[in-house]
Amino acid sequence: MASDSNDEQIITPWKVTSKSGIDYMKLIDKFGCDPITGNLIERFERVTCMKAHPWIRRGIFFSQKDFSIILDEYEKGHNIYIYTGRGPSSHAMHLGHIVPFSFTAYLQKAFQAVVIIQMSDDEKFHFKGQEEGRSLDEYNRLTYENAKDIISCGFDPSRTLIFSNLATFGGQLYENVAKLMAVTGNQIRGIYGLTLDSSVGQLSWPCFQCAPSYSSSFPEIFHKDSKNYLVRPDGTKTYIGRQIHCLVPMAIDQDPYFRMARDFAEKYKNKGYIKPATIHSKFLVGLGGINAKMSSTGGQPVIFMTDDIKSINKKIMSAFSGGQDTRELQELLGANLEVDVAYQYLIYFLGDDAQLKDIAEQYKTGKMLSGQVKKILSNIICDIVKNHQAVRSKITNDVLFSFFDKNKEFNFTREDRDPIELESVDTYASYGINFNPYFGLL
Ligand code: TRP
């Protein structure tokens, strides 16, 4: 079941609530995923010749399925691709939205891989259209606005396709949707908690999110030179050969889609389908406290990528603090790092472990005050947002359209990299799900 009222936590693609912070280990269990361990991180660095992203090292991307198969494929020199997406629901994206895309851009570099980004304007219409009073066209317009924010996360135009569902479904992408639609209403209810009161658009939506995780949905990109095609009387073609592996980075609430996508691929493996591999992140908590994720609709302040420095400062200063109420008490008792939102954000955005540890020590022992920690965070976030805005403002229409052009030459070349220096076994063992962001200070 997707939701369980006896459960402290409810995690579905539409709802994320928990009474006392999300128990991510319980989710790994419940969703049948595997944790990201030090061994996997070591292998990732050895195979890609790239340092693991701080978000992998620090257990923010904490869970996966078949990630090692992606490493196997990459090691053999085979092409893989990466698929992720965004429902364009608001004009401005916030800091939490940027996390999966910055990470995906990093994975693109690590694997030198093609990335496919689905802009699910139809999804947002089905799920948000009524409450937000927005038309289908408006969500479509937001696709192109949000795409600029996504591009600003650092994607390579020669290796990236962004597509709007409204403008694109058809051909073999739709063929895969049609096949996926053999799923029954009961299965959809079981996986997502939707009911017969849900609209048909909502009930059928999962098939549309799953289809791009099969490379046969993009035969002109991934299987151009193959001879394994059926040719129809009108000359159009369908790819029927073996497909290539797909890796889907996402926040953990999106996993139900890919369990369904994996089940389907398992059923059709003798027709060339391959189960997509996944890698999942935790949620960036909201400024109001660690029990809610950052959300534009939760009533808490949110850091938008369009904010100016003054308002970022103000919002961060208002964040829930784990410090004591007065300087005297703080010096005496120190801060509770676990509930301190500014500290939680530093775990994401201050990449240097030594610096983070130093702040943890000083703040925990009362040598640092909440305002000082917030100031450090504010400077970091302001730099990230300023840089994002600078990059975004330079995106011309030509650049934007080149990301949406599926007929361009995609770059599948790969350069050899020199091996990097690896860490000790013990160091890797302290990474991933074993990473202690409080450095043993709690
Ligand atoms: N459903 C996602 C959202 O609401 C958008 C999305 C579409 C997506 N395709 C995806 C997310 C693939 C992760 C992977 O924002």
mmCIF file of C-alpha atoms in Angstrom, residues 129-435:
data_model
loop_
_atom_site.group_PDB
_atom_site.id
_atom_site.type_symbol
_atom_site.label_atom_id
_atom_site.label_comp_id
_atom_site.label_asym_id
_atom_site.label_seq_id
_atom_site.Cartn_x
_atom_site.Cartn_y
_atom_site.Cartn_z
ATOM 1 C CA GLY A 129 -4.983 22.199 -12.453
ATOM 2 C CA GLN A 130 -8.209 22.351 -10.490
ATOM 3 C CA GLU A 131 -6.840 23.634 -7.205
ATOM 4 C CA GLU A 132 -4.500 26.110 -8.892
ATOM 5 C CA GLY A 133 -7.088 27.229 -11.449
ATOM 6 C CA ARG A 134 -4.570 26.902 -14.271
ATOM 7 C CA SER A 135 -5.164 25.768 -17.839
ATOM 8 C CA LEU A 136 -3.196 23.164 -19.765
ATOM 9 C CA ASP A 137 -1.528 25.943 -21.808
ATOM 10 C CA GLU A 138 -0.294 27.621 -18.668
ATOM 11 C CA TYR A 139 1.513 24.505 -17.515
ATOM 12 C CA ASN A 140 2.974 24.179 -20.971
ATOM 13 C CA ARG A 141 4.273 27.755 -20.765
ATOM 14 C CA LEU A 142 5.839 26.946 -17.376
ATOM 15 C CA THR A 143 7.689 24.050 -19.044
ATOM 16 C CA TYR A 144 9.901 26.502 -20.912
ATOM 17 C CA GLU A 145 10.371 28.801 -17.908
ATOM 18 C CA ASN A 146 11.349 25.908 -15.655
ATOM 19 C CA ALA A 147 13.562 24.448 -18.383
ATOM 20 C CA LYS A 148 15.774 27.536 -18.119
ATOM 21 C CA ASP A 149 16.279 26.842 -14.424
ATOM 22 C CA ILE A 150 17.066 23.228 -15.190
ATOM 23 C CA ILE A 151 19.552 24.155 -17.916
ATOM 24 C CA SER A 152 21.223 26.514 -15.412
ATOM 25 C CA CYS A 153 22.111 23.490 -13.283
ATOM 26 C CA GLY A 154 24.878 22.758 -15.801
ATOM 27 C CA PHE A 155 23.622 20.357 -18.489
ATOM 28 C CA ASP A 156 25.563 19.810 -21.690
ATOM 29 C CA PRO A 157 23.341 20.687 -24.693
ATOM 30 C CA SER A 158 25.071 18.110 -26.901
ATOM 31 C CA ARG A 159 24.071 15.359 -24.478
ATOM 32 C CA THR A 160 20.684 16.536 -23.181
ATOM 33 C CA LEU A 161 17.111 16.375 -24.418
ATOM 34 C CA ILE A 162 14.389 18.251 -22.550
ATOM 35 C CA PHE A 163 10.886 17.534 -23.784
ATOM 36 C CA SER A 164 7.371 18.720 -23.007
ATOM 37 C CA ASN A 165 4.911 15.849 -22.754
ATOM 38 C CA LEU A 166 2.229 17.916 -24.452
ATOM 39 C CA ALA A 167 4.432 18.594 -27.440
ATOM 40 C CA THR A 168 6.053 15.186 -27.717
ATOM 41 C CA PHE A 169 4.024 12.066 -26.970
ATOM 42 C CA GLY A 170 3.576 9.982 -30.072
ATOM 43 C CA GLY A 171 5.706 7.492 -31.974
ATOM 44 C CA GLN A 172 7.472 4.862 -29.963
ATOM 45 C CA LEU A 173 7.272 6.880 -26.752
ATOM 46 C CA TYR A 174 3.519 6.511 -26.954
ATOM 47 C CA GLU A 175 3.810 2.873 -28.009
ATOM 48 C CA ASN A 176 5.463 2.202 -24.665
ATOM 49 C CA VAL A 177 2.702 4.101 -22.852
ATOM 50 C CA ALA A 178 0.099 2.025 -24.662
ATOM 51 C CA LYS A 179 1.849 -1.181 -23.591
ATOM 52 C CA LEU A 180 2.162 0.044 -20.000
ATOM 53 C CA MET A 181 -1.556 0.795 -19.974
ATOM 54 C CA ALA A 182 -2.216 -2.925 -19.618
ATOM 55 C CA VAL A 183 -1.800 -2.196 -15.888
ATOM 56 C CA THR A 184 -5.126 -2.543 -14.090
ATOM 57 C CA GLY A 185 -6.940 0.034 -12.011
ATOM 58 C CA ASN A 186 -6.464 -2.172 -8.974
ATOM 59 C CA GLN A 187 -2.711 -2.190 -9.466
ATOM 60 C CA ILE A 188 -2.681 1.604 -9.820
ATOM 61 C CA ARG A 189 -4.689 1.904 -6.630
ATOM 62 C CA GLY A 190 -2.322 -0.455 -4.840
ATOM 63 C CA ILE A 191 0.871 1.283 -5.944
ATOM 64 C CA TYR A 192 -0.188 4.932 -5.642
ATOM 65 C CA GLY A 193 -3.220 5.026 -3.380
ATOM 66 C CA LEU A 194 -5.323 6.593 -6.154
ATOM 67 C CA THR A 195 -9.014 5.631 -6.183
ATOM 68 C CA LEU A 196 -11.944 5.599 -8.576
ATOM 69 C CA ASP A 197 -12.590 9.188 -7.478
ATOM 70 C CA SER A 198 -9.280 10.150 -9.089
ATOM 71 C CA SER A 199 -9.556 11.497 -12.619
ATOM 72 C CA VAL A 200 -8.676 9.298 -15.569
ATOM 73 C CA GLY A 201 -5.788 11.672 -16.229
ATOM 74 C CA GLN A 202 -4.428 10.915 -12.779
ATOM 75 C CA LEU A 203 -5.015 7.171 -12.989
ATOM 76 C CA SER A 204 -3.251 6.867 -16.322
ATOM 77 C CA TRP A 205 -0.448 9.281 -15.485
ATOM 78 C CA PRO A 206 2.012 6.652 -14.128
ATOM 79 C CA CYS A 207 2.267 5.061 -17.600
ATOM 80 C CA PHE A 208 3.480 8.395 -18.972
ATOM 81 C CA GLN A 209 6.141 8.813 -16.327
ATOM 82 C CA CYS A 210 7.425 5.255 -16.783
ATOM 83 C CA ALA A 211 7.724 5.152 -20.584
ATOM 84 C CA PRO A 212 10.840 7.362 -20.946
ATOM 85 C CA SER A 213 12.800 4.897 -18.796
ATOM 86 C CA TYR A 214 12.990 2.545 -21.801
ATOM 87 C CA SER A 215 15.468 3.475 -24.503
ATOM 88 C CA SER A 216 13.080 2.252 -27.211
ATOM 89 C CA SER A 217 11.011 5.358 -26.426
ATOM 90 C CA PHE A 218 13.766 7.368 -28.130
ATOM 91 C CA PRO A 219 14.892 5.118 -30.981
ATOM 92 C CA GLU A 220 16.182 8.033 -33.057
ATOM 93 C CA ILE A 221 18.565 8.946 -30.244
ATOM 94 C CA PHE A 222 19.653 5.574 -28.862
ATOM 95 C CA HIS A 223 19.167 3.082 -31.678
ATOM 96 C CA LYS A 224 19.699 5.136 -34.808
ATOM 97 C CA ASP A 225 22.250 2.827 -36.392
ATOM 98 C CA SER A 226 20.545 -0.442 -35.565
ATOM 99 C CA LYS A 227 18.927 -2.684 -38.150
ATOM 100 C CA ASN A 228 16.473 -4.092 -35.626
ATOM 101 C CA TYR A 229 13.449 -2.224 -36.863
ATOM 102 C CA LEU A 230 9.998 -3.176 -37.994
ATOM 103 C CA VAL A 231 8.995 -0.999 -40.931
ATOM 104 C CA ARG A 232 5.327 -0.079 -41.233
ATOM 105 C CA PRO A 233 3.446 0.334 -44.511
ATOM 106 C CA ASP A 234 3.782 4.126 -44.231
ATOM 107 C CA GLY A 235 7.554 3.901 -43.767
ATOM 108 C CA THR A 236 7.593 4.704 -40.058
ATOM 109 C CA LYS A 237 9.614 2.328 -37.915
ATOM 110 C CA THR A 238 9.576 0.647 -34.557
ATOM 111 C CA TYR A 239 12.750 -0.450 -32.794
ATOM 112 C CA ILE A 240 12.479 -4.031 -31.559
ATOM 113 C CA GLY A 241 16.056 -4.841 -30.516
ATOM 114 C CA ARG A 242 17.718 -4.948 -27.145
ATOM 115 C CA GLN A 243 17.608 -1.650 -25.321
ATOM 116 C CA ILE A 244 20.247 0.201 -23.311
ATOM 117 C CA HIS A 245 20.336 0.707 -19.545
ATOM 118 C CA CYS A 246 18.702 3.711 -17.946
ATOM 119 C CA LEU A 247 19.504 5.344 -14.595
ATOM 120 C CA VAL A 248 16.840 7.487 -12.936
ATOM 121 C CA PRO A 249 17.895 9.996 -10.254
ATOM 122 C CA MET A 250 14.956 11.289 -8.209
ATOM 123 C CA ALA A 251 13.653 12.188 -4.768
ATOM 124 C CA ILE A 252 12.496 9.021 -2.993
ATOM 125 C CA ASP A 253 8.779 9.884 -3.293
ATOM 126 C CA GLN A 254 8.992 9.173 -7.049
ATOM 127 C CA ASP A 255 10.128 5.585 -6.575
ATOM 128 C CA PRO A 256 6.681 3.938 -6.961
ATOM 129 C CA TYR A 257 6.740 4.852 -10.661
ATOM 130 C CA PHE A 258 9.964 3.033 -11.199
ATOM 131 C CA ARG A 259 8.937 -0.055 -9.306
ATOM 132 C CA MET A 260 6.120 -0.231 -11.807
ATOM 133 C CA ALA A 261 8.550 0.458 -14.683
ATOM 134 C CA ARG A 262 10.829 -2.318 -13.427
ATOM 135 C CA ASP A 263 7.973 -4.817 -13.137
ATOM 136 C CA PHE A 264 6.944 -4.087 -16.697
ATOM 137 C CA ALA A 265 10.509 -4.482 -18.003
ATOM 138 C CA GLU A 266 10.852 -7.771 -16.174
ATOM 139 C CA LYS A 267 7.736 -9.044 -17.892
ATOM 140 C CA TYR A 268 9.001 -7.989 -21.335
ATOM 141 C CA LYS A 269 12.695 -8.746 -20.935
ATOM 142 C CA ASN A 270 12.631 -11.183 -23.849
ATOM 143 C CA LYS A 271 11.413 -8.296 -25.997
ATOM 144 C CA GLY A 272 14.506 -6.212 -25.244
ATOM 145 C CA TYR A 273 13.251 -4.241 -22.244
ATOM 146 C CA ILE A 274 15.645 -3.533 -19.380
ATOM 147 C CA LYS A 275 14.739 -2.545 -15.836
ATOM 148 C CA PRO A 276 15.680 1.058 -15.100
ATOM 149 C CA ALA A 277 18.187 1.526 -12.269
ATOM 150 C CA THR A 278 17.386 4.183 -9.676
ATOM 151 C CA ILE A 279 19.122 6.483 -7.218
ATOM 152 C CA HIS A 280 17.116 8.356 -4.592
ATOM 153 C CA SER A 281 17.581 11.484 -2.508
ATOM 154 C CA LYS A 282 16.153 12.538 0.794
ATOM 155 C CA PHE A 283 14.061 15.718 0.875
ATOM 156 C CA LEU A 284 15.502 19.123 1.618
ATOM 157 C CA VAL A 285 13.688 20.147 4.794
ATOM 158 C CA GLY A 286 11.630 23.321 4.973
ATOM 159 C CA LEU A 287 12.898 26.446 6.732
ATOM 160 C CA GLY A 288 10.183 26.034 9.382
ATOM 161 C CA GLY A 289 11.567 22.773 10.761
ATOM 162 C CA ILE A 290 12.815 19.321 9.872
ATOM 163 C CA ASN A 291 9.430 17.598 9.828
ATOM 164 C CA ALA A 292 8.324 19.023 6.488
ATOM 165 C CA LYS A 293 10.085 19.191 3.136
ATOM 166 C CA MET A 294 10.640 22.504 1.387
ATOM 167 C CA SER A 295 7.437 23.191 -0.499
ATOM 168 C CA SER A 296 5.891 26.204 -2.224
ATOM 169 C CA THR A 297 2.472 25.247 -0.894
ATOM 170 C CA GLY A 298 3.262 24.443 2.736
ATOM 171 C CA GLY A 299 2.858 27.985 4.057
ATOM 172 C CA GLN A 300 6.503 28.263 5.160
ATOM 173 C CA PRO A 301 9.086 30.617 3.676
ATOM 174 C CA VAL A 302 10.828 29.052 0.682
ATOM 175 C CA ILE A 303 14.056 30.082 -1.008
ATOM 176 C CA PHE A 304 13.268 30.656 -4.676
ATOM 177 C CA MET A 305 15.987 30.754 -7.291
ATOM 178 C CA THR A 306 14.620 34.201 -8.254
ATOM 179 C CA ASP A 307 15.056 35.671 -4.741
ATOM 180 C CA ASP A 308 17.324 38.639 -4.084
ATOM 181 C CA ILE A 309 20.029 38.564 -1.483
ATOM 182 C CA LYS A 310 18.095 40.581 1.037
ATOM 183 C CA SER A 311 15.137 38.239 1.094
ATOM 184 C CA ILE A 312 17.338 35.130 1.185
ATOM 185 C CA ASN A 313 19.071 36.595 4.222
ATOM 186 C CA LYS A 314 15.801 37.370 5.875
ATOM 187 C CA LYS A 315 14.348 33.926 5.208
ATOM 188 C CA ILE A 316 17.430 32.129 6.500
ATOM 189 C CA MET A 317 17.493 34.287 9.631
ATOM 190 C CA SER A 318 13.886 33.202 10.273
ATOM 191 C CA ALA A 319 14.702 29.475 9.927
ATOM 192 C CA PHE A 320 13.942 27.130 12.795
ATOM 193 C CA SER A 321 16.944 27.081 15.109
ATOM 194 C CA GLY A 322 18.340 24.336 17.303
ATOM 195 C CA GLY A 323 20.290 26.954 19.250
ATOM 196 C CA GLN A 324 19.273 28.170 22.701
ATOM 197 C CA ASP A 325 17.084 31.209 23.250
ATOM 198 C CA THR A 326 19.755 33.431 24.756
ATOM 199 C CA ARG A 327 23.479 33.832 24.289
ATOM 200 C CA GLU A 328 24.079 32.764 27.908
ATOM 201 C CA LEU A 329 22.105 29.543 27.499
ATOM 202 C CA GLN A 330 23.706 28.819 24.144
ATOM 203 C CA GLU A 331 27.187 29.208 25.643
ATOM 204 C CA LEU A 332 26.137 26.905 28.455
ATOM 205 C CA LEU A 333 24.160 24.213 26.614
ATOM 206 C CA GLY A 334 25.054 24.503 22.930
ATOM 207 C CA ALA A 335 22.793 23.764 19.956
ATOM 208 C CA ASN A 336 20.763 20.744 18.938
ATOM 209 C CA LEU A 337 22.261 20.116 15.503
ATOM 210 C CA GLU A 338 19.694 17.523 14.521
ATOM 211 C CA VAL A 339 16.783 19.977 14.481
ATOM 212 C CA ASP A 340 18.730 23.048 13.417
ATOM 213 C CA VAL A 341 17.625 23.879 9.886
ATOM 214 C CA ALA A 342 20.658 26.021 9.058
ATOM 215 C CA TYR A 343 22.953 23.166 10.036
ATOM 216 C CA GLN A 344 20.873 20.719 7.992
ATOM 217 C CA TYR A 345 21.349 22.983 4.973
ATOM 218 C CA LEU A 346 25.095 23.182 5.568
ATOM 219 C CA ILE A 347 25.186 19.384 5.263
ATOM 220 C CA TYR A 348 23.894 19.915 1.725
ATOM 221 C CA PHE A 349 25.650 23.061 0.647
ATOM 222 C CA LEU A 350 28.973 23.262 2.498
ATOM 223 C CA GLY A 351 30.999 20.630 0.650
ATOM 224 C CA ASP A 352 34.159 20.722 2.784
ATOM 225 C CA ASP A 353 34.011 18.058 5.517
ATOM 226 C CA ALA A 354 36.662 19.704 7.702
ATOM 227 C CA GLN A 355 34.807 23.020 7.711
ATOM 228 C CA LEU A 356 31.477 21.347 8.415
ATOM 229 C CA LYS A 357 32.992 19.428 11.298
ATOM 230 C CA ASP A 358 34.477 22.579 12.736
ATOM 231 C CA ILE A 359 31.099 24.328 12.691
ATOM 232 C CA ALA A 360 29.408 21.265 14.188
ATOM 233 C CA GLU A 361 31.875 21.278 17.078
ATOM 234 C CA GLN A 362 31.689 24.961 17.813
ATOM 235 C CA TYR A 363 27.938 25.245 17.472
ATOM 236 C CA LYS A 364 27.276 22.121 19.483
ATOM 237 C CA THR A 365 29.506 23.298 22.330
ATOM 238 C CA GLY A 366 28.077 26.807 22.407
ATOM 239 C CA LYS A 367 31.156 28.547 21.026
ATOM 240 C CA MET A 368 29.099 29.603 18.024
ATOM 241 C CA LEU A 369 25.696 31.241 18.044
ATOM 242 C CA SER A 370 22.759 30.448 15.807
ATOM 243 C CA GLY A 371 23.035 33.822 14.042
ATOM 244 C CA GLN A 372 26.632 33.111 13.057
ATOM 245 C CA VAL A 373 25.770 29.732 11.577
ATOM 246 C CA LYS A 374 22.886 31.284 9.676
ATOM 247 C CA LYS A 375 25.191 33.989 8.332
ATOM 248 C CA ILE A 376 27.620 31.380 6.990
ATOM 249 C CA LEU A 377 24.753 29.516 5.361
ATOM 250 C CA SER A 378 23.255 32.678 3.946
ATOM 251 C CA ASN A 379 26.529 33.583 2.216
ATOM 252 C CA ILE A 380 26.738 30.127 0.647
ATOM 253 C CA ILE A 381 23.120 30.129 -0.533
ATOM 254 C CA CYS A 382 23.376 33.681 -1.876
ATOM 255 C CA ASP A 383 26.376 32.626 -3.978
ATOM 256 C CA ILE A 384 24.507 29.612 -5.326
ATOM 257 C CA VAL A 385 21.431 31.674 -6.183
ATOM 258 C CA LYS A 386 23.411 34.582 -7.677
ATOM 259 C CA ASN A 387 25.380 32.200 -9.833
ATOM 260 C CA HIS A 388 22.181 30.445 -10.933
ATOM 261 C CA GLN A 389 20.600 33.763 -11.884
ATOM 262 C CA ALA A 390 23.684 34.851 -13.816
ATOM 263 C CA VAL A 391 23.727 31.623 -15.834
ATOM 264 C CA ARG A 392 19.963 31.705 -16.379
ATOM 265 C CA SER A 393 19.972 35.275 -17.657
ATOM 266 C CA LYS A 394 22.374 34.261 -20.457
ATOM 267 C CA ILE A 395 20.140 31.502 -21.824
ATOM 268 C CA THR A 396 18.944 32.720 -25.206
ATOM 269 C CA ASN A 397 15.969 31.252 -27.032
ATOM 270 C CA ASP A 398 18.390 29.477 -29.362
ATOM 271 C CA VAL A 399 20.068 27.773 -26.445
ATOM 272 C CA LEU A 400 16.710 26.877 -24.934
ATOM 273 C CA PHE A 401 15.456 25.384 -28.188
ATOM 274 C CA SER A 402 18.650 23.423 -28.731
ATOM 275 C CA PHE A 403 17.848 21.536 -25.521
ATOM 276 C CA PHE A 404 14.391 20.688 -26.906
ATOM 277 C CA ASP A 405 15.696 19.570 -30.308
ATOM 278 C CA LYS A 406 15.485 15.799 -30.574
ATOM 279 C CA ASN A 407 16.819 15.742 -34.116
ATOM 280 C CA LYS A 408 20.222 17.154 -33.246
ATOM 281 C CA GLU A 409 23.362 14.996 -33.220
ATOM 282 C CA PHE A 410 23.694 13.648 -29.687
ATOM 283 C CA ASN A 411 27.186 13.315 -28.346
ATOM 284 C CA PHE A 412 27.997 9.752 -27.335
ATOM 285 C CA THR A 413 31.760 10.154 -27.280
ATOM 286 C CA ARG A 414 33.673 9.374 -24.167
ATOM 287 C CA GLU A 415 37.069 10.611 -23.121
ATOM 288 C CA ASP A 416 39.429 8.468 -21.106
ATOM 289 C CA ARG A 417 40.189 9.851 -17.690
ATOM 290 C CA ASP A 418 43.215 9.318 -15.509
ATOM 291 C CA PRO A 419 42.488 7.243 -12.433
ATOM 292 C CA ILE A 420 41.979 9.313 -9.289
ATOM 293 C CA GLU A 421 43.514 8.657 -5.927
ATOM 294 C CA LEU A 422 41.165 6.557 -3.836
ATOM 295 C CA GLU A 423 40.563 6.834 -0.097
ATOM 296 C CA SER A 424 41.218 4.184 2.530
ATOM 297 C CA VAL A 425 38.770 1.360 3.167
ATOM 298 C CA ASP A 426 37.913 2.912 6.540
ATOM 299 C CA THR A 427 37.161 6.278 5.005
ATOM 300 C CA TYR A 428 34.775 4.754 2.479
ATOM 301 C CA ALA A 429 33.157 2.802 5.283
ATOM 302 C CA SER A 430 32.240 6.137 6.908
ATOM 303 C CA TYR A 431 30.505 7.394 3.736
ATOM 304 C CA GLY A 432 27.040 6.952 2.277
ATOM 305 C CA ILE A 433 24.416 5.694 4.680
ATOM 306 C CA ASN A 434 27.098 5.446 7.365
ATOM 307 C CA PHE A 435 28.055 9.096 7.085
#
